[in-house]
PDB file of C-alpha atoms in Angstrom:
ATOM      1  CA  MET A   1       0.158  -0.051   0.009  1.00 45.00           C
ATOM      2  CA  THR A   2       1.412   3.130  -0.765  1.00 46.00           C
ATOM      3  CA  ARG A   3       0.053   6.754   0.130  1.00 47.00           C
ATOM      4  CA  VAL A   4       0.254  10.469  -0.560  1.00 45.00           C
ATOM      5  CA  PRO A   5       3.046  11.900   1.842  1.00 47.00           C
ATOM      6  CA  ALA A   6       1.404  13.995   4.379  1.00 47.00           C
ATOM      7  CA  GLY A   7       1.110  17.621   3.823  1.00 45.00           C
ATOM      8  CA  GLU A   8       1.132  17.400   0.049  1.00 44.00           C
ATOM      9  CA  SER A   9      -2.788  15.723   0.026  1.00 43.00           C
ATOM     10  CA  GLN A  10      -4.929  18.903   0.690  1.00 45.00           C
ATOM     11  CA  GLY A  11      -6.003  20.634  -2.719  1.00 46.00           C
ATOM     12  CA  GLN A  12      -4.805  17.783  -5.306  1.00 48.00           C
ATOM     13  CA  LEU A  13      -8.111  15.949  -6.263  1.00 51.00           C
ATOM     14  CA  LEU A  14      -5.845  13.792  -8.359  1.00 54.00           C
ATOM     15  CA  GLU A  15      -4.245  12.234  -6.169  1.00 55.00           C
ATOM     16  CA  ARG A  16      -5.416   9.461  -4.109  1.00 56.00           C
ATOM     17  CA  PRO A  17      -4.087   6.316  -2.087  1.00 58.00           C
ATOM     18  CA  VAL A  18      -3.452   3.812  -4.400  1.00 59.00           C
ATOM     19  CA  HIS A  19      -3.719   0.066  -3.656  1.00 65.00           C
ATOM     20  CA  ALA A  20      -0.854  -2.444  -3.698  1.00 59.00           C
ATOM     21  CA  ALA A  21      -2.624  -4.321  -6.340  1.00 59.00           C
ATOM     22  CA  GLU A  22      -2.913  -1.522  -8.338  1.00 68.00           C
ATOM     23  CA  VAL A  23       0.898  -0.458  -8.506  1.00 75.00           C
ATOM     24  CA  PRO A  24       2.442  -2.185 -11.430  1.00 93.00           C
ATOM     25  CA  TRP A  25       4.965  -4.515 -10.988  1.00 96.00           C
ATOM     26  CA  THR A  26       7.965  -5.863 -13.193  1.00 97.00           C
ATOM     27  CA  ILE A  27      10.066  -8.801 -14.140  1.00 98.00           C
ATOM     28  CA  VAL A  28      13.843  -8.063 -14.409  1.00 98.00           C
ATOM     29  CA  VAL A  29      16.700 -10.377 -15.863  1.00 98.00           C
ATOM     30  CA  TRP A  30      20.190  -9.669 -14.745  1.00 98.00           C
ATOM     31  CA  ASN A  31      23.119 -10.398 -16.462  1.00 97.00           C
ATOM     32  CA  ASP A  32      25.366 -13.433 -15.235  1.00 96.00           C
ATOM     33  CA  PRO A  33      28.810 -14.731 -16.161  1.00 96.00           C
ATOM     34  CA  VAL A  34      27.635 -18.463 -17.043  1.00 97.00           C
ATOM     35  CA  ASN A  35      24.479 -18.672 -19.085  1.00 97.00           C
ATOM     36  CA  LEU A  36      25.213 -18.308 -23.177  1.00 96.00           C
ATOM     37  CA  MET A  37      23.840 -15.527 -24.856  1.00 97.00           C
ATOM     38  CA  SER A  38      21.959 -18.208 -27.437  1.00 97.00           C
ATOM     39  CA  TYR A  39      20.720 -19.926 -24.092  1.00 98.00           C
ATOM     40  CA  VAL A  40      19.179 -16.654 -22.556  1.00 98.00           C
ATOM     41  CA  SER A  41      17.718 -15.619 -26.023  1.00 98.00           C
ATOM     42  CA  TRP A  42      16.092 -18.884 -26.265  1.00 98.00           C
ATOM     43  CA  VAL A  43      14.708 -18.614 -22.825  1.00 98.00           C
ATOM     44  CA  PHE A  44      13.195 -15.460 -23.775  1.00 98.00           C
ATOM     45  CA  ARG A  45      11.533 -16.870 -27.111  1.00 97.00           C
ATOM     46  CA  ARG A  46      10.079 -19.760 -25.124  1.00 97.00           C
ATOM     47  CA  HIS A  47       9.073 -18.487 -21.844  1.00 97.00           C
ATOM     48  CA  PHE A  48       7.379 -14.976 -23.071  1.00 97.00           C
ATOM     49  CA  GLY A  49       6.670 -15.912 -26.431  1.00 96.00           C
ATOM     50  CA  VAL A  50       8.448 -13.141 -27.981  1.00 97.00           C
ATOM     51  CA  ASP A  51       9.824 -13.207 -31.706  1.00 96.00           C
ATOM     52  CA  ALA A  52      13.659 -13.924 -32.253  1.00 97.00           C
ATOM     53  CA  PRO A  53      14.651  -9.996 -33.165  1.00 98.00           C
ATOM     54  CA  THR A  54      12.904  -8.987 -30.106  1.00 98.00           C
ATOM     55  CA  ALA A  55      14.668 -11.945 -27.819  1.00 98.00           C
ATOM     56  CA  GLU A  56      18.241 -10.872 -29.497  1.00 98.00           C
ATOM     57  CA  HIS A  57      17.440  -7.056 -28.652  1.00 98.00           C
ATOM     58  CA  LEU A  58      16.501  -8.196 -25.025  1.00 98.00           C
ATOM     59  CA  MET A  59      19.329 -10.616 -24.341  1.00 98.00           C
ATOM     60  CA  MET A  60      21.931  -8.014 -25.851  1.00 98.00           C
ATOM     61  CA  GLN A  61      20.381  -5.262 -23.351  1.00 98.00           C
ATOM     62  CA  VAL A  62      21.134  -7.831 -20.731  1.00 98.00           C
ATOM     63  CA  HIS A  63      24.219  -8.522 -21.799  1.00 97.00           C
ATOM     64  CA  SER A  64      25.581  -4.892 -22.412  1.00 97.00           C
ATOM     65  CA  GLU A  65      23.901  -2.933 -19.501  1.00 98.00           C
ATOM     66  CA  GLY A  66      23.299  -5.702 -17.074  1.00 97.00           C
ATOM     67  CA  ARG A  67      19.599  -5.624 -17.360  1.00 98.00           C
ATOM     68  CA  ALA A  68      16.214  -5.835 -18.898  1.00 98.00           C
ATOM     69  CA  THR A  69      12.545  -5.660 -17.906  1.00 98.00           C
ATOM     70  CA  LEU A  70      10.782  -8.646 -19.415  1.00 98.00           C
ATOM     71  CA  ALA A  71       7.382  -8.074 -18.535  1.00 97.00           C
ATOM     72  CA  GLU A  72       4.983  -5.826 -16.325  1.00 96.00           C
ATOM     73  CA  GLY A  73       2.018  -6.573 -14.589  1.00 96.00           C
ATOM     74  CA  ASN A  74       0.477  -7.580 -11.160  1.00 94.00           C
ATOM     75  CA  ARG A  75       2.958  -9.012  -8.466  1.00 95.00           C
ATOM     76  CA  GLU A  76       1.464 -12.663  -8.628  1.00 94.00           C
ATOM     77  CA  HIS A  77       2.108 -12.884 -12.152  1.00 96.00           C
ATOM     78  CA  MET A  78       5.531 -11.391 -12.109  1.00 97.00           C
ATOM     79  CA  GLU A  79       6.599 -13.702  -9.365  1.00 97.00           C
ATOM     80  CA  ARG A  80       5.322 -16.539 -11.560  1.00 97.00           C
ATOM     81  CA  HIS A  81       8.191 -15.452 -14.268  1.00 98.00           C
ATOM     82  CA  ALA A  82      10.644 -15.088 -11.419  1.00 98.00           C
ATOM     83  CA  GLU A  83       9.971 -18.736 -10.540  1.00 98.00           C
ATOM     84  CA  ALA A  84      10.182 -19.808 -14.466  1.00 98.00           C
ATOM     85  CA  MET A  85      13.446 -17.857 -15.142  1.00 98.00           C
ATOM     86  CA  HIS A  86      15.202 -19.281 -11.647  1.00 98.00           C
ATOM     87  CA  GLU A  87      14.096 -22.747 -12.944  1.00 98.00           C
ATOM     88  CA  TYR A  88      15.891 -21.928 -16.499  1.00 98.00           C
ATOM     89  CA  GLY A  89      18.876 -20.905 -14.253  1.00 98.00           C
ATOM     90  CA  LEU A  90      18.532 -17.346 -15.216  1.00 98.00           C
ATOM     91  CA  TRP A  91      18.662 -14.769 -12.606  1.00 98.00           C
ATOM     92  CA  ALA A  92      15.801 -12.865 -12.271  1.00 98.00           C
ATOM     93  CA  THR A  93      14.016 -10.366  -9.515  1.00 98.00           C
ATOM     94  CA  VAL A  94      10.330  -8.411  -9.404  1.00 98.00           C
ATOM     95  CA  GLU A  95      10.713  -4.944  -8.882  1.00 97.00           C
ATOM     96  CA  ARG A  96       8.300  -1.997  -8.952  1.00 95.00           C
ATOM     97  CA  ALA A  97       7.412  -0.265 -12.146  1.00 94.00           C
ATOM     98  CA  PRO A  98       9.083   3.103 -12.255  1.00 88.00           C
ATOM     99  CA  ARG A  99       6.464   5.543 -11.717  1.00 78.00           C
TER     100      ARG A  99
ATOM    101  CA  MET B   1      28.639 -37.760 -26.973  1.00 96.00           C
ATOM    102  CA  LYS B   2      26.989 -37.094 -30.082  1.00 96.00           C
ATOM    103  CA  ILE B   3      23.473 -35.332 -30.007  1.00 97.00           C
ATOM    104  CA  THR B   4      21.390 -36.320 -32.756  1.00 93.00           C
ATOM    105  CA  VAL B   5      17.472 -35.881 -34.123  1.00 92.00           C
ATOM    106  CA  PRO B   6      15.922 -38.630 -35.274  1.00 90.00           C
ATOM    107  CA  THR B   7      14.704 -38.392 -39.093  1.00 86.00           C
ATOM    108  CA  GLY B   8      12.939 -40.464 -41.499  1.00 86.00           C
ATOM    109  CA  ASP B   9      13.137 -44.240 -40.819  1.00 84.00           C
ATOM    110  CA  ASP B  10      14.627 -43.792 -37.663  1.00 82.00           C
ATOM    111  CA  ALA B  11      11.962 -41.224 -36.275  1.00 87.00           C
ATOM    112  CA  GLN B  12       9.770 -42.592 -33.410  1.00 88.00           C
ATOM    113  CA  PRO B  13       6.850 -41.000 -31.733  1.00 88.00           C
ATOM    114  CA  GLY B  14       8.042 -39.322 -28.521  1.00 89.00           C
ATOM    115  CA  VAL B  15      11.555 -39.237 -29.429  1.00 94.00           C
ATOM    116  CA  ALA B  16      13.289 -35.606 -29.877  1.00 93.00           C
ATOM    117  CA  SER B  17      16.851 -36.876 -29.753  1.00 95.00           C
ATOM    118  CA  ILE B  18      18.961 -39.795 -29.561  1.00 95.00           C
ATOM    119  CA  VAL B  19      22.225 -39.107 -27.589  1.00 97.00           C
ATOM    120  CA  ILE B  20      25.093 -41.282 -28.043  1.00 97.00           C
ATOM    121  CA  VAL B  21      26.910 -41.789 -24.621  1.00 98.00           C
ATOM    122  CA  GLU B  22      30.280 -42.528 -23.688  1.00 98.00           C
ATOM    123  CA  PRO B  23      30.569 -44.882 -20.060  1.00 98.00           C
ATOM    124  CA  GLU B  24      33.138 -41.980 -18.827  1.00 97.00           C
ATOM    125  CA  GLU B  25      30.943 -39.350 -19.939  1.00 98.00           C
ATOM    126  CA  ALA B  26      27.764 -40.909 -17.973  1.00 98.00           C
ATOM    127  CA  ARG B  27      29.887 -41.313 -15.003  1.00 98.00           C
ATOM    128  CA  ILE B  28      31.247 -37.593 -14.992  1.00 97.00           C
ATOM    129  CA  LEU B  29      27.236 -36.302 -15.613  1.00 98.00           C
ATOM    130  CA  VAL B  30      25.622 -38.722 -12.928  1.00 98.00           C
ATOM    131  CA  SER B  31      28.266 -37.821 -10.564  1.00 98.00           C
ATOM    132  CA  LEU B  32      27.582 -34.281 -11.143  1.00 98.00           C
ATOM    133  CA  ALA B  33      23.603 -34.294 -10.984  1.00 98.00           C
ATOM    134  CA  ASP B  34      23.708 -36.482  -7.944  1.00 98.00           C
ATOM    135  CA  GLN B  35      25.920 -33.845  -6.087  1.00 98.00           C
ATOM    136  CA  LEU B  36      23.195 -31.572  -7.555  1.00 98.00           C
ATOM    137  CA  GLN B  37      20.720 -33.095  -5.858  1.00 98.00           C
ATOM    138  CA  ALA B  38      22.360 -33.656  -2.766  1.00 98.00           C
ATOM    139  CA  LEU B  39      23.344 -29.501  -2.442  1.00 97.00           C
ATOM    140  CA  LEU B  40      19.821 -28.735  -3.292  1.00 97.00           C
ATOM    141  CA  ALA B  41      18.134 -30.893  -0.798  1.00 97.00           C
ATOM    142  CA  GLU B  42      20.781 -29.623   1.793  1.00 96.00           C
ATOM    143  CA  ALA B  43      19.447 -26.070   1.169  1.00 94.00           C
ATOM    144  CA  LEU B  44      16.076 -27.144   1.818  1.00 91.00           C
ATOM    145  CA  GLU B  45      16.943 -27.933   4.992  1.00 90.00           C
ATOM    146  CA  SER B  46      19.411 -25.074   5.918  1.00 85.00           C
ATOM    147  CA  PRO B  47      17.711 -21.847   6.986  1.00 78.00           C
ATOM    148  CA  ILE B  48      20.367 -19.490   5.579  1.00 83.00           C
ATOM    149  CA  ASP B  49      22.330 -19.875   2.160  1.00 86.00           C
ATOM    150  CA  ASP B  50      25.715 -19.853   3.223  1.00 88.00           C
ATOM    151  CA  ASP B  51      27.130 -21.267  -0.150  1.00 95.00           C
ATOM    152  CA  SER B  52      27.364 -19.107  -2.871  1.00 95.00           C
ATOM    153  CA  ALA B  53      26.199 -21.704  -5.230  1.00 96.00           C
ATOM    154  CA  VAL B  54      22.951 -22.139  -3.565  1.00 97.00           C
ATOM    155  CA  ARG B  55      22.362 -18.276  -3.579  1.00 96.00           C
ATOM    156  CA  ARG B  56      22.931 -18.557  -7.485  1.00 96.00           C
ATOM    157  CA  LEU B  57      20.763 -21.689  -7.746  1.00 97.00           C
ATOM    158  CA  LEU B  58      18.030 -19.862  -5.836  1.00 97.00           C
ATOM    159  CA  PRO B  59      18.193 -16.165  -5.835  1.00 97.00           C
ATOM    160  CA  ASP B  60      15.902 -14.137  -3.772  1.00 96.00           C
ATOM    161  CA  ALA B  61      13.055 -12.676  -6.090  1.00 98.00           C
ATOM    162  CA  TYR B  62      13.212  -9.004  -4.366  1.00 98.00           C
ATOM    163  CA  ARG B  63      16.300  -6.979  -4.192  1.00 95.00           C
ATOM    164  CA  HIS B  64      14.926  -4.007  -2.054  1.00 92.00           C
ATOM    165  CA  GLU B  65      11.941  -5.773  -0.444  1.00 95.00           C
ATOM    166  CA  PRO B  66      12.806  -8.243   2.418  1.00 95.00           C
ATOM    167  CA  GLU B  67       9.868  -8.990   3.630  1.00 97.00           C
ATOM    168  CA  LEU B  68       8.326  -9.950   0.113  1.00 97.00           C
ATOM    169  CA  ALA B  69      11.579 -11.559  -0.600  1.00 96.00           C
ATOM    170  CA  ASP B  70      10.882 -13.637   2.534  1.00 95.00           C
ATOM    171  CA  GLU B  71       7.446 -14.558   1.664  1.00 96.00           C
ATOM    172  CA  TRP B  72       8.195 -15.532  -1.775  1.00 96.00           C
ATOM    173  CA  ARG B  73      10.689 -17.938  -0.593  1.00 94.00           C
ATOM    174  CA  ARG B  74       8.452 -19.326   2.294  1.00 94.00           C
ATOM    175  CA  LEU B  75       5.966 -19.835  -0.773  1.00 95.00           C
ATOM    176  CA  SER B  76       8.275 -21.104  -3.433  1.00 95.00           C
ATOM    177  CA  ARG B  77      11.187 -22.565  -2.746  1.00 95.00           C
ATOM    178  CA  ARG B  78      10.310 -26.029  -1.884  1.00 96.00           C
ATOM    179  CA  GLY B  79       8.475 -26.243  -5.045  1.00 97.00           C
ATOM    180  CA  LEU B  80      11.296 -24.855  -7.168  1.00 97.00           C
ATOM    181  CA  VAL B  81      13.846 -26.824  -5.281  1.00 97.00           C
ATOM    182  CA  ASP B  82      11.766 -30.055  -5.729  1.00 98.00           C
ATOM    183  CA  ARG B  83      11.650 -29.251  -9.472  1.00 98.00           C
ATOM    184  CA  LYS B  84      15.159 -28.854  -9.774  1.00 98.00           C
ATOM    185  CA  ILE B  85      15.955 -31.906  -8.091  1.00 98.00           C
ATOM    186  CA  GLY B  86      13.613 -33.501 -10.800  1.00 98.00           C
ATOM    187  CA  PHE B  87      15.711 -32.150 -13.580  1.00 98.00           C
ATOM    188  CA  ALA B  88      18.846 -33.720 -12.184  1.00 98.00           C
ATOM    189  CA  ARG B  89      17.425 -36.878 -11.388  1.00 98.00           C
ATOM    190  CA  THR B  90      15.963 -37.152 -14.954  1.00 98.00           C
ATOM    191  CA  LEU B  91      19.980 -37.114 -15.709  1.00 98.00           C
ATOM    192  CA  SER B  92      20.944 -39.201 -13.388  1.00 98.00           C
ATOM    193  CA  ARG B  93      18.680 -41.828 -14.369  1.00 98.00           C
ATOM    194  CA  ALA B  94      18.726 -41.482 -17.814  1.00 98.00           C
ATOM    195  CA  LEU B  95      22.743 -42.156 -17.624  1.00 98.00           C
ATOM    196  CA  ALA B  96      23.046 -44.303 -14.777  1.00 98.00           C
ATOM    197  CA  PRO B  97      22.880 -47.653 -17.045  1.00 97.00           C
ATOM    198  CA  VAL B  98      25.580 -46.202 -19.489  1.00 97.00           C
ATOM    199  CA  ALA B  99      27.575 -45.369 -16.199  1.00 97.00           C
ATOM    200  CA  ASN B 100      27.540 -48.654 -15.156  1.00 97.00           C
ATOM    201  CA  ASP B 101      28.676 -50.487 -18.374  1.00 97.00           C
ATOM    202  CA  ASP B 102      31.613 -50.362 -20.370  1.00 96.00           C
ATOM    203  CA  LEU B 103      30.058 -49.485 -23.994  1.00 97.00           C
ATOM    204  CA  SER B 104      28.511 -46.603 -25.370  1.00 96.00           C
ATOM    205  CA  HIS B 105      24.883 -46.449 -25.294  1.00 96.00           C
ATOM    206  CA  SER B 106      22.171 -44.759 -27.385  1.00 96.00           C
ATOM    207  CA  VAL B 107      19.939 -42.726 -25.051  1.00 96.00           C
ATOM    208  CA  SER B 108      16.406 -41.705 -26.228  1.00 96.00           C
ATOM    209  CA  ILE B 109      14.918 -38.909 -24.913  1.00 96.00           C
ATOM    210  CA  SER B 110      11.495 -37.046 -25.342  1.00 96.00           C
ATOM    211  CA  THR B 111      11.250 -33.373 -25.479  1.00 95.00           C
ATOM    212  CA  ASP B 112      10.138 -33.111 -21.576  1.00 96.00           C
ATOM    213  CA  ALA B 113      13.524 -34.747 -20.884  1.00 97.00           C
ATOM    214  CA  ALA B 114      15.680 -32.916 -22.959  1.00 97.00           C
ATOM    215  CA  LEU B 115      13.858 -29.771 -21.173  1.00 98.00           C
ATOM    216  CA  ASP B 116      14.870 -31.108 -17.606  1.00 98.00           C
ATOM    217  CA  TRP B 117      18.644 -32.189 -19.238  1.00 98.00           C
ATOM    218  CA  VAL B 118      19.050 -28.362 -20.377  1.00 98.00           C
ATOM    219  CA  ARG B 119      17.843 -27.080 -16.875  1.00 98.00           C
ATOM    220  CA  GLY B 120      19.789 -29.551 -15.042  1.00 98.00           C
ATOM    221  CA  ILE B 121      22.845 -29.051 -16.977  1.00 98.00           C
ATOM    222  CA  GLY B 122      22.334 -25.124 -16.581  1.00 98.00           C
ATOM    223  CA  ASP B 123      22.145 -25.399 -12.914  1.00 98.00           C
ATOM    224  CA  LEU B 124      25.409 -27.689 -12.804  1.00 98.00           C
ATOM    225  CA  ARG B 125      26.994 -25.019 -15.065  1.00 98.00           C
ATOM    226  CA  LEU B 126      26.200 -22.321 -12.065  1.00 98.00           C
ATOM    227  CA  VAL B 127      27.688 -24.798  -9.734  1.00 97.00           C
ATOM    228  CA  ILE B 128      30.614 -25.056 -11.287  1.00 97.00           C
ATOM    229  CA  ALA B 129      31.367 -21.758 -12.380  1.00 96.00           C
ATOM    230  CA  ASP B 130      30.874 -20.619  -8.748  1.00 95.00           C
ATOM    231  CA  ARG B 131      33.515 -23.354  -7.789  1.00 94.00           C
ATOM    232  CA  MET B 132      35.664 -21.839 -10.065  1.00 94.00           C
ATOM    233  CA  GLY B 133      35.389 -18.323  -9.571  1.00 94.00           C
ATOM    234  CA  ILE B 134      33.669 -17.308 -12.246  1.00 93.00           C
ATOM    235  CA  ILE B 135      32.252 -13.949 -11.302  1.00 89.00           C
ATOM    236  CA  VAL B 136      31.494 -11.555 -13.974  1.00 88.00           C
ATOM    237  CA  ASP B 137      31.780 -12.067 -18.026  1.00 90.00           C
ATOM    238  CA  GLY B 138      35.192 -13.232 -19.229  1.00 86.00           C
ATOM    239  CA  ASP B 139      36.453 -14.587 -15.951  1.00 86.00           C
ATOM    240  CA  GLU B 140      38.409 -17.906 -17.035  1.00 80.00           C
ATOM    241  CA  GLY B 141      38.289 -19.312 -13.448  1.00 82.00           C
ATOM    242  CA  THR B 142      40.665 -19.675 -11.168  1.00 82.00           C
ATOM    243  CA  PHE B 143      40.032 -22.577  -8.642  1.00 81.00           C
ATOM    244  CA  GLY B 144      38.930 -26.045  -8.783  1.00 79.00           C
ATOM    245  CA  GLU B 145      40.745 -29.113 -10.119  1.00 81.00           C
ATOM    246  CA  PRO B 146      42.273 -29.628 -13.594  1.00 80.00           C
ATOM    247  CA  GLY B 147      39.720 -30.451 -16.112  1.00 89.00           C
ATOM    248  CA  LEU B 148      36.944 -28.483 -14.627  1.00 93.00           C
ATOM    249  CA  ARG B 149      37.083 -25.729 -17.320  1.00 93.00           C
ATOM    250  CA  ASP B 150      36.484 -28.274 -19.856  1.00 94.00           C
ATOM    251  CA  VAL B 151      33.693 -29.954 -18.068  1.00 96.00           C
ATOM    252  CA  TYR B 152      32.321 -26.648 -18.105  1.00 96.00           C
ATOM    253  CA  GLU B 153      32.581 -25.999 -21.571  1.00 95.00           C
ATOM    254  CA  TRP B 154      31.107 -29.335 -22.475  1.00 97.00           C
ATOM    255  CA  LEU B 155      28.155 -28.723 -20.442  1.00 98.00           C
ATOM    256  CA  ALA B 156      27.661 -25.875 -22.479  1.00 97.00           C
ATOM    257  CA  TRP B 157      28.023 -27.475 -25.459  1.00 98.00           C
ATOM    258  CA  MET B 158      25.897 -30.141 -24.527  1.00 98.00           C
ATOM    259  CA  GLN B 159      23.036 -27.857 -23.496  1.00 98.00           C
ATOM    260  CA  ASP B 160      23.095 -25.695 -26.607  1.00 97.00           C
ATOM    261  CA  GLY B 161      22.653 -29.137 -28.880  1.00 97.00           C
ATOM    262  CA  LEU B 162      19.964 -29.909 -26.723  1.00 98.00           C
ATOM    263  CA  VAL B 163      18.161 -26.580 -27.033  1.00 97.00           C
ATOM    264  CA  GLN B 164      18.517 -26.937 -30.766  1.00 96.00           C
ATOM    265  CA  VAL B 165      16.681 -30.061 -30.164  1.00 95.00           C
ATOM    266  CA  ILE B 166      14.032 -29.038 -28.524  1.00 95.00           C
ATOM    267  CA  GLU B 167      13.680 -26.387 -30.829  1.00 93.00           C
ATOM    268  CA  ALA B 168      13.227 -28.507 -33.489  1.00 90.00           C
ATOM    269  CA  SER B 169      10.544 -30.660 -32.074  1.00 89.00           C
ATOM    270  CA  GLU B 170       8.480 -27.480 -30.931  1.00 82.00           C
ATOM    271  CA  PRO B 171       6.636 -24.566 -32.634  1.00 68.00           C
ATOM    272  CA  PRO B 172       8.771 -21.314 -32.901  1.00 62.00           C
ATOM    273  CA  THR B 173       7.202 -19.598 -30.222  1.00 53.00           C
ATOM    274  CA  ARG B 174       5.057 -20.382 -27.426  1.00 51.00           C
ATOM    275  CA  SER B 175       4.194 -18.755 -24.043  1.00 53.00           C
ATOM    276  CA  GLU B 176       4.118 -20.708 -21.042  1.00 55.00           C
ATOM    277  CA  ALA B 177       3.268 -18.157 -18.904  1.00 52.00           C
ATOM    278  CA  GLY B 178      -0.156 -17.117 -20.923  1.00 46.00           C
ATOM    279  CA  SER B 179       1.327 -13.496 -20.991  1.00 44.00           C
TER     280      SER B 179
END
C-alpha cells in the first residue's frame, strides 16, 4: 500500500491512495557470466513468447546494460515469471515499475 | 557424446533426440547430477544460504523488499527446489545404466526430458562456475581441479545441442505463462 505523503494531499484532487494491487510490477533479468547468449535468447522466446529479433534485442540489453525488463503486470504474475526464470537458471527479480 | 535428431526411418513418436553417450561421460554427468541433488536437498534443510552456489541456484526474487523476498521464499522455494532436483534426477536416471556399463549407449529422450536435461545442465554450470570463481563476464575461472573448465565448456556444448533439439520439436514461439 502506498499513500500520498503527509502535507501534500490537500488540494490535489487527482491524488488518491493507491492500493498495492494497482501498482504495476516488472520482471527484471540480470546479466550473469555463465549462461550462453544463445540460451538466454531461447529462454526469452520460449517463456515469454517473443519473436527472435525481440528476444535477441532483450538478451543484448541484459548483456550490455546488465539488466532488462521482460514484462510488466501484477505482482503475482511477475512472481510466476521469476520462478520460471529461476527454473531456467536465469537470475531474475521482481521490481516495482518505475512511476 | 553425439546429440542426434532422429529423422525418416529412425523417427519414433515421443523421441526428440537420441544421445550417444560414452560410459566415462555418463559417469561424470551422473556424479555431478547426484552432487547437485544433494546440494539442493541440503539447501531445503538450511535456514540460511551460506553457500554462494546455492544463492545463485535459488536467488531472492526481490532485491529491495526483504519482507516480500521472505514471503516468496516461504511460498516458492520448496516447489522450485523439488523441480530442480527433478531435472538433475532425470539426467542421473537416464545415464546410470551407461555409467555402469563399459560400452557406449544410445539414450532416447523426449522433448520433456530434453527440457529437464537443459535445465539440469544449466544448474550444473552455475555450480561449477561458482566453484571456479567465475564472477563477471570473461572470467576464466581460477579455482577448482584441472579439467573442470573442460567439463564446464562441454556442458555448454551439450546444453546448446539440446536446445536445438527442443526447438526442432516445438513450434517456433510459445508462451508458457499465458502473458
